[in-house]
Coordinates of C-alpha atoms in Angstrom, one line a residue:
M494 CA -54.2 7.0 9.6
L495 CA -50.6 6.2 8.7
A496 CA -49.3 2.9 8.1
L497 CA -45.9 2.7 9.7
V498 CA -43.4 -0.2 10.8
A499 CA -40.5 -0.4 13.0
Q500 CA -37.9 -3.3 11.8
N501 CA -34.4 -4.2 11.8
S502 CA -32.3 -2.1 9.6
S503 CA -30.3 -3.9 6.8
S504 CA -29.1 -3.1 3.4
Q505 CA -31.1 -0.8 1.2
V506 CA -34.0 -2.0 -0.8
D507 CA -33.5 -2.1 -4.6
L508 CA -36.4 -0.8 -6.4
H509 CA -35.2 -2.8 -9.5
R510 CA -34.8 -6.1 -7.6
K511 CA -37.1 -9.0 -9.2
I512 CA -40.2 -10.2 -7.4
S513 CA -42.9 -12.7 -8.2
I514 CA -46.5 -11.8 -7.1
N515 CA -49.8 -13.8 -7.8
V516 CA -52.9 -12.4 -6.1
Q517 CA -56.5 -12.5 -7.0
N518 CA -59.0 -9.9 -6.3
L519 CA -57.2 -8.4 -3.1
F520 CA -57.5 -5.0 -1.7
I521 CA -54.3 -2.7 -2.3
P522 CA -53.2 -2.8 1.4
Q523 CA -53.6 -6.5 1.4
T524 CA -51.6 -6.7 -1.8
L525 CA -48.7 -4.8 -0.3
H526 CA -48.8 -6.9 2.8
V527 CA -48.3 -10.0 0.8
I528 CA -45.3 -8.3 -0.8
E529 CA -43.8 -7.5 2.6
Q530 CA -44.3 -11.0 3.8
G531 CA -42.4 -12.6 0.8
Y532 CA -39.5 -10.3 0.6
N533 CA -38.5 -9.0 4.1
F534 CA -39.1 -5.1 3.5
F535 CA -41.8 -2.8 4.5
F536 CA -44.1 -0.3 3.3
A537 CA -44.8 3.2 4.9
Y538 CA -47.7 5.2 3.5
N539 CA -50.5 7.5 4.4
S540 CA -53.6 5.3 4.4
R541 CA -55.9 8.3 3.4
Q542 CA -53.7 8.7 0.2
I543 CA -54.1 4.9 -0.8
P544 CA -57.3 3.8 -2.6
A545 CA -57.7 1.2 0.0
Y546 CA -60.9 -0.3 -1.6
D547 CA -59.5 -0.8 -5.0
R548 CA -58.7 -4.6 -5.7
V549 CA -56.0 -6.0 -7.3
T550 CA -55.3 -9.2 -9.6
M551 CA -51.9 -9.8 -10.7
N552 CA -49.8 -12.9 -11.7
E553 CA -46.3 -11.7 -12.5
R554 CA -43.0 -13.6 -12.4
N555 CA -39.6 -11.8 -12.2
I556 CA -41.1 -8.2 -12.4
A557 CA -39.1 -5.3 -11.1
L558 CA -40.4 -4.1 -7.7
K559 CA -41.1 -0.6 -9.0
K560 CA -42.8 -1.6 -12.2
A561 CA -45.2 -4.0 -9.9
L562 CA -45.9 -0.8 -7.6
D563 CA -46.7 1.2 -10.8
K564 CA -49.2 -1.4 -11.7
I565 CA -50.9 -1.8 -8.4
L566 CA -50.9 1.9 -7.6
S567 CA -51.8 3.0 -11.2
N568 CA -48.6 5.0 -11.4
R569 CA -49.6 7.8 -9.0
F570 CA -47.1 7.3 -6.4
A571 CA -43.4 8.1 -6.1
Y572 CA -41.0 5.8 -4.1
T573 CA -38.1 6.5 -1.7
T574 CA -36.1 3.7 0.0
I575 CA -34.4 3.9 3.3
G576 CA -33.0 0.8 4.9
N577 CA -35.6 -2.0 4.6
H578 CA -38.5 0.5 4.2
V579 CA -40.2 1.7 0.9
I580 CA -42.0 5.2 1.5
L581 CA -45.0 5.5 -0.7
R582 CA -45.7 9.2 -1.6
L583 CA -48.5 10.4 -3.7
K584 CA -47.1 12.5 -6.7
G585 CA -47.9 16.1 -7.2
I586 CA -48.7 17.2 -3.7
N587 CA -46.8 20.0 -2.3
T588 CA -47.5 20.5 1.4
E589 CA -44.6 23.0 2.2
S590 CA -45.5 25.4 4.8
E591 CA -43.5 27.9 7.0
D592 CA -40.4 26.5 8.9
F593 CA -41.1 24.5 11.9
I594 CA -39.0 22.8 14.5
I595 CA -39.2 19.0 15.4
L596 CA -37.7 17.9 18.8
G597 CA -37.7 14.9 21.0
V598 CA -35.7 12.5 23.0
V599 CA -34.5 9.0 21.9
R600 CA -34.5 6.4 24.6
N601 CA -34.1 2.6 24.7
S602 CA -36.7 0.4 26.1
D603 CA -35.3 0.8 29.7
G604 CA -35.9 4.5 29.3
L605 CA -32.0 5.3 29.1
P606 CA -31.1 8.1 26.5
L607 CA -29.4 7.0 23.3
D608 CA -26.7 9.3 22.3
S609 CA -25.6 9.2 18.7
A610 CA -28.9 8.2 17.3
V611 CA -29.5 9.6 13.8
V612 CA -32.8 11.6 13.0
Y613 CA -33.1 12.0 9.4
A614 CA -35.8 13.8 7.4
V615 CA -36.3 11.9 4.4
K616 CA -37.8 14.5 1.8
E617 CA -35.7 17.4 2.8
N618 CA -32.4 15.4 3.3
K619 CA -31.7 16.9 6.6
A620 CA -30.3 15.1 9.5
A621 CA -29.4 15.6 13.3
I622 CA -27.6 13.3 15.8
T623 CA -28.7 13.1 19.5
N624 CA -26.6 14.5 22.1
N625 CA -25.7 12.7 25.5
D626 CA -29.2 13.2 26.7
G627 CA -30.6 11.6 23.6
A628 CA -32.1 15.0 22.7
F629 CA -32.6 16.4 19.1
H630 CA -34.0 19.1 17.2
L631 CA -34.3 19.9 13.6
R632 CA -35.8 22.8 11.6
L633 CA -38.0 21.6 8.6
K634 CA -40.5 22.9 6.1
E635 CA -42.9 20.0 5.4
P636 CA -44.9 18.4 8.4
T637 CA -46.0 15.4 6.4
Q638 CA -42.7 14.0 5.5
Y639 CA -41.1 10.9 7.1
I640 CA -38.6 11.0 9.8
H641 CA -36.2 7.9 10.1
I642 CA -34.8 7.3 13.4
S643 CA -31.9 4.8 13.8
C644 CA -29.2 3.9 16.3
P645 CA -26.6 1.1 16.1
D646 CA -27.7 -2.3 17.5
Y647 CA -31.5 -0.8 17.7
V648 CA -34.4 -1.5 15.5
D649 CA -34.9 1.8 13.3
T650 CA -38.5 3.3 13.1
L651 CA -40.4 5.9 10.9
L652 CA -42.7 8.5 12.2
I653 CA -44.4 11.7 10.7
A654 CA -42.6 15.0 11.2
E655 CA -45.9 16.9 12.5
T656 CA -46.1 14.3 15.4
L657 CA -42.9 15.6 16.7
N658 CA -43.8 19.2 16.9
N659 CA -43.8 18.9 20.7
E660 CA -41.0 17.3 22.6
K661 CA -41.7 13.6 22.3
V662 CA -39.9 10.5 23.8
I663 CA -39.0 8.1 21.1
K664 CA -38.3 4.4 22.3
L665 CA -36.2 2.1 20.3
C666 CA -35.9 -1.6 20.9
R667 CA -32.7 -3.5 20.8
K668 CA -32.3 -6.0 18.0
D669 CA -32.6 -9.6 18.5
I670 CA -29.1 -11.0 18.0
S671 CA -30.1 -14.6 18.5
T672 CA -31.9 -15.0 15.1
K673 CA -29.8 -16.1 12.2
P674 CA -29.0 -13.2 10.0
S675 CA -30.7 -13.0 6.7
P676 CA -28.9 -12.9 3.1
S677 CA -29.2 -8.9 3.1
E678 CA -27.8 -8.6 6.7
I679 CA -24.7 -10.9 5.7
Q680 CA -24.3 -8.8 2.7
A681 CA -24.5 -5.7 4.9
L682 CA -21.7 -7.3 7.1
D683 CA -19.4 -7.5 4.1
V684 CA -20.3 -3.9 3.2
S685 CA -19.5 -3.0 6.7
S686 CA -15.9 -4.5 6.6
S687 CA -15.2 -2.6 3.2
Q688 CA -16.7 0.6 4.8
K689 CA -14.2 0.4 7.9
R690 CA -11.2 0.0 5.6
F691 CA -12.3 2.8 3.5
E692 CA -12.8 5.1 6.6
K693 CA -9.4 4.4 7.8
L694 CA -7.7 5.8 4.8
S695 CA -5.8 8.9 6.0
L696 CA -7.3 11.1 3.2
V697 CA -11.0 10.1 4.3
R698 CA -10.2 10.4 7.9
N699 CA -8.6 13.8 7.7
L700 CA -11.1 15.5 5.0
V701 CA -14.5 14.0 5.7
P702 CA -16.4 14.8 9.0
Q703 CA -16.7 11.7 11.2
S704 CA -20.4 12.8 11.8
A705 CA -21.0 12.5 8.1
L706 CA -19.5 9.0 7.8
Y707 CA -21.3 7.8 10.7
L708 CA -24.5 9.0 9.2
N709 CA -23.8 7.3 6.1
R710 CA -23.3 4.1 7.7
L711 CA -26.7 4.1 9.5
V712 CA -29.0 5.7 6.7
N713 CA -29.4 3.4 3.9
T714 CA -30.8 5.5 1.3
I715 CA -29.8 7.4 -1.9
R716 CA -30.9 10.8 -3.2
S717 CA -30.2 11.4 -6.8
I718 CA -29.4 15.2 -7.5
P719 CA -28.5 16.9 -10.8
V720 CA -25.6 19.2 -9.5
Q721 CA -23.4 19.4 -6.4
V722 CA -20.8 22.1 -6.0
S723 CA -18.5 21.7 -3.0
F724 CA -15.4 23.5 -1.6
L725 CA -14.5 20.8 1.0
P726 CA -16.5 17.9 2.6
G727 CA -16.7 19.6 6.0
L728 CA -18.0 22.9 4.8
G729 CA -21.8 23.9 4.0
S730 CA -25.3 23.5 5.6
Q731 CA -25.5 19.9 4.0
Q732 CA -22.2 18.6 5.3
L733 CA -24.0 15.7 7.3
T734 CA -25.8 14.5 4.4
K735 CA -23.3 14.8 1.4
G736 CA -22.7 11.2 1.8
L737 CA -26.2 10.2 0.7
N738 CA -26.2 12.1 -2.7
V739 CA -25.6 10.6 -6.1
N740 CA -24.7 13.4 -8.2
R741 CA -25.1 13.7 -12.1
F742 CA -22.5 16.4 -12.1
S743 CA -20.2 17.2 -9.2
L744 CA -17.7 20.2 -9.2
N745 CA -15.4 20.1 -6.1
I746 CA -13.3 23.2 -5.9
L747 CA -10.8 21.6 -3.6
A748 CA -12.4 18.2 -2.6
G749 CA -15.7 16.7 -2.5
Y750 CA -17.6 13.8 -0.8
S751 CA -20.6 12.1 -2.2
K752 CA -22.5 8.7 -2.3
G753 CA -21.9 8.1 -5.9
V754 CA -21.7 9.6 -9.5
T755 CA -23.9 9.0 -12.5
G756 CA -22.4 11.4 -15.0
F757 CA -19.0 13.3 -14.3
E758 CA -17.1 14.6 -11.3
I759 CA -14.0 16.9 -11.3
G760 CA -12.0 17.8 -8.3
G761 CA -9.3 20.4 -7.9
L762 CA -7.5 18.1 -5.3
A763 CA -9.5 15.0 -4.5
N764 CA -12.8 13.3 -4.9
I765 CA -14.1 10.9 -2.3
T766 CA -17.2 8.6 -3.2
E767 CA -18.9 6.1 -0.8
S768 CA -20.3 4.1 -3.7
N769 CA -20.2 3.6 -7.5
V770 CA -19.0 5.8 -10.2
K771 CA -20.8 5.6 -13.6
G772 CA -19.2 7.9 -16.1
G773 CA -16.1 10.0 -15.4
Q774 CA -14.1 11.1 -12.4
V775 CA -11.0 13.3 -12.5
A776 CA -9.0 14.8 -9.8
G777 CA -5.9 16.9 -9.6
L778 CA -4.5 14.6 -7.0
V779 CA -6.5 11.8 -5.7
N780 CA -9.7 9.9 -6.2
V781 CA -10.9 7.5 -3.6
V782 CA -14.1 5.2 -4.4
N783 CA -15.7 2.8 -2.0
G784 CA -17.5 1.0 -4.9
Q785 CA -17.2 0.3 -8.5
I786 CA -15.9 2.4 -11.6
N787 CA -17.7 2.2 -14.8
G788 CA -16.1 4.5 -17.2
L789 CA -12.9 6.7 -16.6
Q790 CA -11.2 7.4 -13.3
L791 CA -8.3 9.9 -13.7
A792 CA -5.9 11.4 -11.2
G793 CA -2.7 13.4 -11.2
I794 CA -1.3 11.3 -8.5
F795 CA -3.2 8.4 -7.2
N796 CA -6.5 6.4 -7.6
Y797 CA -7.8 4.0 -4.9
T798 CA -11.0 1.9 -5.8
F799 CA -12.4 -0.8 -3.4
S800 CA -14.4 -2.7 -6.1
K801 CA -14.5 -3.5 -9.7
V802 CA -13.1 -1.2 -12.5
T803 CA -14.8 -1.5 -15.9
G804 CA -13.2 0.9 -18.2
A805 CA -9.9 2.9 -17.5
Q806 CA -8.1 3.8 -14.2
I807 CA -5.3 6.2 -15.1
S808 CA -2.9 8.0 -12.7
G809 CA 0.3 9.8 -12.9
I810 CA 1.9 7.8 -9.9
G811 CA -0.1 4.9 -8.8
N812 CA -3.4 2.7 -8.9
I813 CA -4.8 0.5 -6.4
S814 CA -7.9 -1.6 -7.2
N815 CA -9.2 -4.2 -4.7
H816 CA -11.5 -6.2 -7.2
N817 CA -11.4 -7.0 -11.0
V818 CA -10.3 -4.7 -13.7
E819 CA -12.2 -4.9 -17.1
G820 CA -10.2 -2.7 -19.4
L821 CA -7.0 -0.7 -18.6
Q822 CA -5.0 0.0 -15.4
L823 CA -2.4 2.6 -16.3
A824 CA 0.1 4.3 -14.0
G825 CA 3.2 6.2 -14.1
I826 CA 5.1 4.4 -11.5
S827 CA 3.0 1.5 -9.8
N828 CA -0.3 -0.5 -10.2
N829 CA -1.5 -2.8 -7.4
N830 CA -4.5 -5.0 -8.3
K831 CA -6.4 -7.7 -6.0
G832 CA -8.6 -9.2 -8.5
A833 CA -8.5 -10.3 -11.9
I834 CA -7.6 -8.4 -15.0
N835 CA -9.2 -8.7 -18.4
G836 CA -7.4 -6.1 -20.6
A837 CA -4.1 -4.4 -19.8
Q838 CA -2.0 -3.3 -16.7
I839 CA 0.9 -0.9 -17.6
S840 CA 3.2 0.9 -15.4
G841 CA 6.5 2.6 -15.7
V842 CA 8.0 0.7 -12.8
L843 CA 6.0 -2.1 -11.0
N844 CA 2.8 -4.0 -11.5
T845 CA 1.4 -6.4 -8.9
N846 CA -1.7 -8.6 -9.5
L847 CA -3.3 -11.4 -7.3
R848 CA -5.7 -13.3 -9.8
K849 CA -5.7 -14.0 -13.4
I850 CA -4.6 -11.8 -16.2
T851 CA -6.1 -12.2 -19.7
G852 CA -4.3 -9.7 -21.9
L853 CA -1.2 -7.6 -21.4
Q854 CA 1.0 -6.9 -18.2
L855 CA 3.7 -4.4 -19.0
A856 CA 6.2 -2.8 -16.5
G857 CA 9.3 -0.7 -17.0
I858 CA 11.2 -2.7 -14.0
A859 CA 9.0 -5.7 -12.8
N860 CA 5.8 -7.6 -12.9
I861 CA 4.6 -9.7 -10.0
Q862 CA 1.7 -11.8 -11.0
V863 CA 0.5 -14.3 -8.5
D864 CA -2.0 -16.1 -10.8
K865 CA -1.9 -17.3 -14.4
I866 CA -1.5 -15.0 -17.4
T867 CA -3.1 -15.7 -20.7
G868 CA -1.4 -13.3 -23.1
C869 CA 1.7 -11.5 -22.7
Q870 CA 3.8 -10.2 -19.7
L871 CA 6.7 -8.0 -20.7
S872 CA 9.2 -6.6 -17.9
G873 CA 12.1 -4.4 -18.2
I874 CA 14.1 -6.4 -15.5
Y875 CA 12.1 -9.2 -13.7
G876 CA 8.8 -10.9 -14.5
L877 CA 7.2 -13.3 -12.1
A878 CA 3.8 -15.5 -12.7
S879 CA 2.2 -18.7 -11.6
D880 CA 1.5 -19.9 -15.0
I881 CA 2.1 -18.4 -18.5
N882 CA -0.1 -19.3 -21.7
G883 CA 1.5 -16.8 -24.2
V884 CA 4.8 -14.8 -23.9
Q885 CA 6.9 -14.0 -20.8
L886 CA 9.6 -11.5 -21.7
S887 CA 12.1 -9.9 -19.3
G888 CA 15.3 -7.9 -19.4
I889 CA 17.0 -10.0 -16.8
M890 CA 14.8 -12.8 -15.4
S891 CA 11.6 -14.6 -16.2
Q892 CA 10.0 -16.9 -13.7
T893 CA 7.0 -18.9 -13.3
T894 CA 6.2 -20.9 -10.1
H895 CA 4.3 -23.5 -12.2
D896 CA 3.9 -24.1 -16.0
V897 CA 5.0 -22.3 -19.3
S898 CA 2.8 -22.9 -22.3
G899 CA 4.3 -20.9 -25.1
V900 CA 7.7 -18.7 -24.9
Q901 CA 9.7 -17.7 -21.9
V902 CA 12.6 -15.2 -22.8
S903 CA 15.1 -13.3 -20.9
S904 CA 18.7 -12.2 -21.2
I905 CA 20.1 -14.0 -18.1
L906 CA 17.9 -16.5 -16.3
N907 CA 14.5 -18.4 -17.1
K908 CA 12.9 -20.5 -14.6
A909 CA 9.7 -22.8 -14.9
R910 CA 8.3 -26.0 -13.5
K911 CA 6.7 -27.3 -16.5
L912 CA 7.8 -26.3 -20.0
N913 CA 5.5 -26.6 -23.1
G914 CA 7.2 -24.5 -25.6
L915 CA 10.4 -22.4 -25.6
Q916 CA 12.9 -21.1 -23.1
F917 CA 15.3 -18.7 -24.5
G918 CA 18.1 -17.3 -22.3
L919 CA 21.6 -17.7 -21.1
V920 CA 20.4 -20.0 -18.4
N921 CA 17.2 -22.0 -18.6
I922 CA 15.9 -24.1 -15.7
A923 CA 12.8 -26.3 -15.6
D924 CA 11.7 -29.2 -13.7
T925 CA 10.1 -31.1 -16.7
I926 CA 9.8 -30.4 -20.4
E927 CA 6.8 -32.0 -21.7
N928 CA 6.9 -30.7 -25.4
G929 CA 9.3 -27.9 -25.8
V930 CA 13.0 -26.8 -26.1
Q931 CA 15.4 -24.8 -24.1
V932 CA 17.9 -22.7 -26.1
G933 CA 20.6 -21.1 -24.0
L934 CA 24.3 -21.5 -22.8
F935 CA 23.2 -23.4 -19.6
N936 CA 20.1 -25.5 -19.8
F937 CA 19.0 -27.5 -16.7
V938 CA 15.9 -29.9 -16.4
K939 CA 15.4 -31.6 -13.2
N940 CA 13.5 -34.5 -14.5
G941 CA 15.1 -34.3 -18.0
Y942 CA 18.2 -35.7 -19.8
R943 CA 21.4 -35.1 -18.3
A944 CA 24.8 -36.7 -19.3
L945 CA 28.7 -36.2 -19.0
E946 CA 30.5 -37.6 -22.1
F947 CA 34.2 -38.4 -22.6
T948 CA 35.3 -39.2 -26.1
K949 CA 38.4 -39.5 -28.4
D950 CA 38.2 -38.2 -31.9
E951 CA 40.3 -37.4 -34.8
T952 CA 40.7 -33.8 -33.8
Y953 CA 41.0 -34.1 -29.9
Y954 CA 42.9 -36.2 -27.5
C955 CA 39.9 -36.0 -25.2
N956 CA 36.6 -34.2 -25.8
F957 CA 34.3 -33.6 -22.7
M958 CA 30.6 -32.7 -23.3
Y959 CA 27.9 -31.8 -20.6
K960 CA 24.4 -32.4 -22.3
T961 CA 21.4 -31.4 -20.4
G962 CA 17.7 -30.7 -21.6
G963 CA 14.4 -32.4 -22.3
K964 CA 14.0 -36.2 -22.6
K965 CA 14.8 -35.8 -26.4
L966 CA 16.1 -32.4 -27.1
Y967 CA 19.2 -30.9 -25.3
S968 CA 22.0 -28.6 -25.1
I969 CA 25.6 -29.1 -25.1
L970 CA 28.7 -27.5 -23.5
D971 CA 31.6 -28.9 -25.2
A972 CA 35.5 -28.6 -24.4
G973 CA 38.3 -30.4 -26.2
I974 CA 42.0 -30.8 -25.7
G975 CA 44.3 -31.5 -28.9
K976 CA 47.7 -31.1 -30.0
D977 CA 48.7 -27.4 -29.4
K978 CA 45.1 -26.3 -29.2
V979 CA 41.9 -26.5 -27.0
G980 CA 38.3 -25.9 -28.3
V981 CA 35.2 -24.5 -26.4
G982 CA 31.9 -24.6 -27.9
Y983 CA 28.2 -24.9 -27.6
G984 CA 25.7 -27.1 -29.4
V985 CA 22.3 -28.8 -29.4
G986 CA 21.6 -32.4 -29.8
F987 CA 18.5 -34.9 -30.2
I988 CA 18.5 -38.5 -28.8
Q989 CA 15.9 -41.2 -29.7
P990 CA 15.8 -44.7 -28.3
I991 CA 15.5 -47.5 -30.9
Y992 CA 15.5 -50.8 -29.0
K993 CA 15.9 -51.5 -25.2
R994 CA 19.4 -50.5 -24.5
L995 CA 20.2 -48.9 -27.9
S996 CA 19.7 -45.3 -28.8
V997 CA 20.8 -42.9 -31.5
N998 CA 21.8 -39.3 -31.3
I999 CA 22.5 -36.3 -33.6
D1000 CA 24.6 -33.6 -32.2
A1001 CA 25.5 -30.2 -33.9
I1002 CA 28.4 -28.2 -32.1
Y1003 CA 30.0 -24.8 -32.9
S1004 CA 33.5 -24.5 -31.2
A1005 CA 36.2 -21.7 -31.0
L1006 CA 39.8 -23.1 -31.4
L1007 CA 42.3 -21.6 -29.3
A1008 CA 46.2 -22.0 -29.7
T1009 CA 48.2 -23.0 -26.7
N1010 CA 51.7 -22.6 -28.4
S1011 CA 51.2 -19.2 -30.2
S1012 CA 50.5 -15.6 -29.5
D1013 CA 47.9 -15.7 -32.2
I1014 CA 45.4 -17.4 -29.7
Y1015 CA 42.4 -17.4 -31.8
Q1016 CA 42.5 -20.0 -34.6
G1017 CA 39.0 -19.9 -36.0
N1018 CA 35.9 -21.8 -35.6
L1019 CA 35.0 -25.5 -36.0
M1020 CA 31.5 -26.8 -36.8
N1021 CA 31.0 -30.5 -35.8
F1022 CA 28.0 -32.6 -36.8
R1023 CA 27.8 -36.1 -35.1
L1024 CA 25.8 -39.1 -35.7
G1025 CA 26.2 -41.5 -32.8
L1026 CA 25.1 -44.9 -31.6
N1027 CA 24.7 -45.5 -27.7
Y1028 CA 24.6 -48.8 -25.9
R1029 CA 23.8 -48.5 -22.1
L1030 CA 25.7 -50.9 -20.1
E1031 CA 24.4 -49.9 -16.7
K1032 CA 21.8 -47.6 -15.3
H1033 CA 24.4 -44.7 -15.5
L1034 CA 27.0 -45.9 -17.8
T1035 CA 26.7 -45.9 -21.7
L1036 CA 29.2 -46.7 -24.5
T1037 CA 28.8 -44.1 -27.4
G1038 CA 30.4 -43.9 -30.9
G1039 CA 29.8 -42.9 -34.5
L1040 CA 30.7 -40.8 -37.4
S1041 CA 31.2 -37.0 -37.8
F1042 CA 31.4 -34.2 -40.5
N1043 CA 33.6 -31.4 -39.5
Q1044 CA 34.2 -27.9 -41.2
Y1045 CA 37.0 -25.6 -40.0
D1046 CA 37.1 -21.9 -40.8
P1047 CA 40.1 -19.8 -40.0
D1048 CA 38.0 -16.6 -39.8
K1049 CA 41.0 -14.5 -39.5
E1050 CA 40.2 -10.8 -38.2
N1051 CA 39.9 -8.3 -41.0
E1052 CA 40.7 -10.9 -43.6
R1053 CA 38.2 -12.5 -45.9
S1054 CA 38.2 -16.4 -45.6
G1055 CA 39.3 -18.2 -48.6
S1056 CA 37.4 -21.0 -50.4
A1057 CA 37.1 -24.5 -49.1
G1058 CA 39.4 -27.2 -50.4
K1059 CA 38.3 -30.9 -51.0
I1060 CA 36.6 -32.9 -48.5
S1061 CA 39.2 -35.2 -46.9
F1062 CA 38.1 -38.7 -45.8
T1063 CA 41.6 -39.8 -44.2
G1064 CA 44.5 -37.8 -42.7
N1065 CA 45.6 -35.9 -39.7
S1066 CA 43.0 -33.3 -39.0
S1067 CA 45.5 -31.3 -36.8
S1068 CA 47.6 -30.8 -39.7
M1069 CA 44.7 -30.0 -42.0
I1070 CA 43.6 -27.4 -39.5
S1071 CA 47.2 -25.8 -39.2
Q1072 CA 47.7 -25.8 -42.9
A1073 CA 44.2 -24.3 -43.6
F1074 CA 44.9 -21.6 -40.9
Q1075 CA 48.3 -20.6 -42.6
N1076 CA 46.6 -20.6 -45.9
N1077 CA 43.4 -18.9 -44.6
K1078 CA 41.3 -21.6 -46.4
K1079 CA 38.3 -23.5 -45.1
A1080 CA 38.9 -27.3 -44.4
M1081 CA 36.2 -30.1 -44.5
W1082 CA 36.7 -33.7 -43.4
F1083 CA 34.7 -36.8 -42.1
G1084 CA 35.8 -38.1 -38.8
W1085 CA 35.0 -40.5 -35.9
F1086 CA 34.4 -40.6 -32.2
F1087 CA 34.1 -43.1 -29.4
G1088 CA 34.0 -43.0 -25.7
V1089 CA 31.6 -43.4 -22.7
K1090 CA 28.9 -41.2 -21.0
F1091 CA 27.6 -41.1 -17.6

């Protein structure tokens, strides 16, 4: 007598899943039925091999399914999972005989033939697909092995091979689609979505037989084999069932196709894997994995992984990962990752990433990071991130769409929404500076300090300053017009409110003096340190005035500047500058300024 079931096919039963069981003095078949009822999977076994009258007493919580079965069956049985069935097979029995053929016809409950139903011999790993008449035949050796029959949208079933030695009609019932799907069936739908994207890849579509992909979708089982040698996925007697094999070592002369790898796989041109790789996978051209990488994935041209990478993904041209990377993603040209990265993403040209990075993102041309970076982003030309907590360094432009907490550096343009730290570049732009500073020729803060200042001092008839930056720290662009000369410069300043309308500011400005009446245009440099007092008359109008300390250096080309003279407290700074320039001596003096700013 055989205990068989026909049930809805869903995702494969995991023998390492945790179960809880509490039975007292039950027979073994009753105990197995208790487990079936609690966890929505089913056992298939030969009732003559099961010690039916042995009793079981067990109270276990969070025990692995395999370990629980070993206790119940005294470790005398081996287990094979296929769909939501667990096949129990007595160890040490070899029932092989001469070859025999099984044949039959698969029909639905209305008697209509079902083409494309899969008939799979579990022990021998052989399969056939029914024709338009629903008929099949399969040459086997062991008559007592299980035959799994499945078809899309129908309830699968298990039969014994020897019952099919004469042509037999096998009826499958349509699945009940009105019931709410179980969690395992929802997970199977997610896997199916990933499977469709995997099968649409041109490499998979052109190298792997469609019948093998179809069989892999329907038969949810895994066979672990020590070695597989393949020339091409479509060649060989086992071409239909290669997608069910998990190989410890796989050698693919040109290209190979398997369920997974738990050791090492090497392919002359390409490796195509339906599930996970644990260990190493090396290909001359391309690796494609519809699962996780736990170890090394190395390709001469391209790697494509649909799930998580833990370890290293390295290619000569490009990498694509649709999930998280824990470790290293390295490519000669481009990396594209749709998950988070905890480690490093490095490419010669371009990196793109959708979720958070903790670590390093380095590209020769550009980095495009949609989410936050905690660590360092280094780009040869352009770097983009949502938020930076660390360093963002680019050759031309660094940009964050939200906040910078740390350092943002580029040669031309830096742009951020909120700055907590340093922006260093020719042009710096921020919406708000909470606790930081901009250092550059042009600094713009949307919600910061901006002022246009016009002053008169002892050196210039009129001095124009544009001040912009944070609420306290700002940068200065300076232009002055004096007698027979003009000055252009750059500086930094600090402003501090002291009482209602009053504030004080300290400015440091470095200017180049240019003559307007001489062929010797460059007249040296002027350093100006100002201490000012400001009184706000109206919202946008402020009076300003104060004292300054000035140092002029002729800085004549190819000549050493002379020593400084005495500091002057009075006198005409213009004549002092002219005399100092002629004598090639430095000049220092105290000065004054007053004016208005808007």
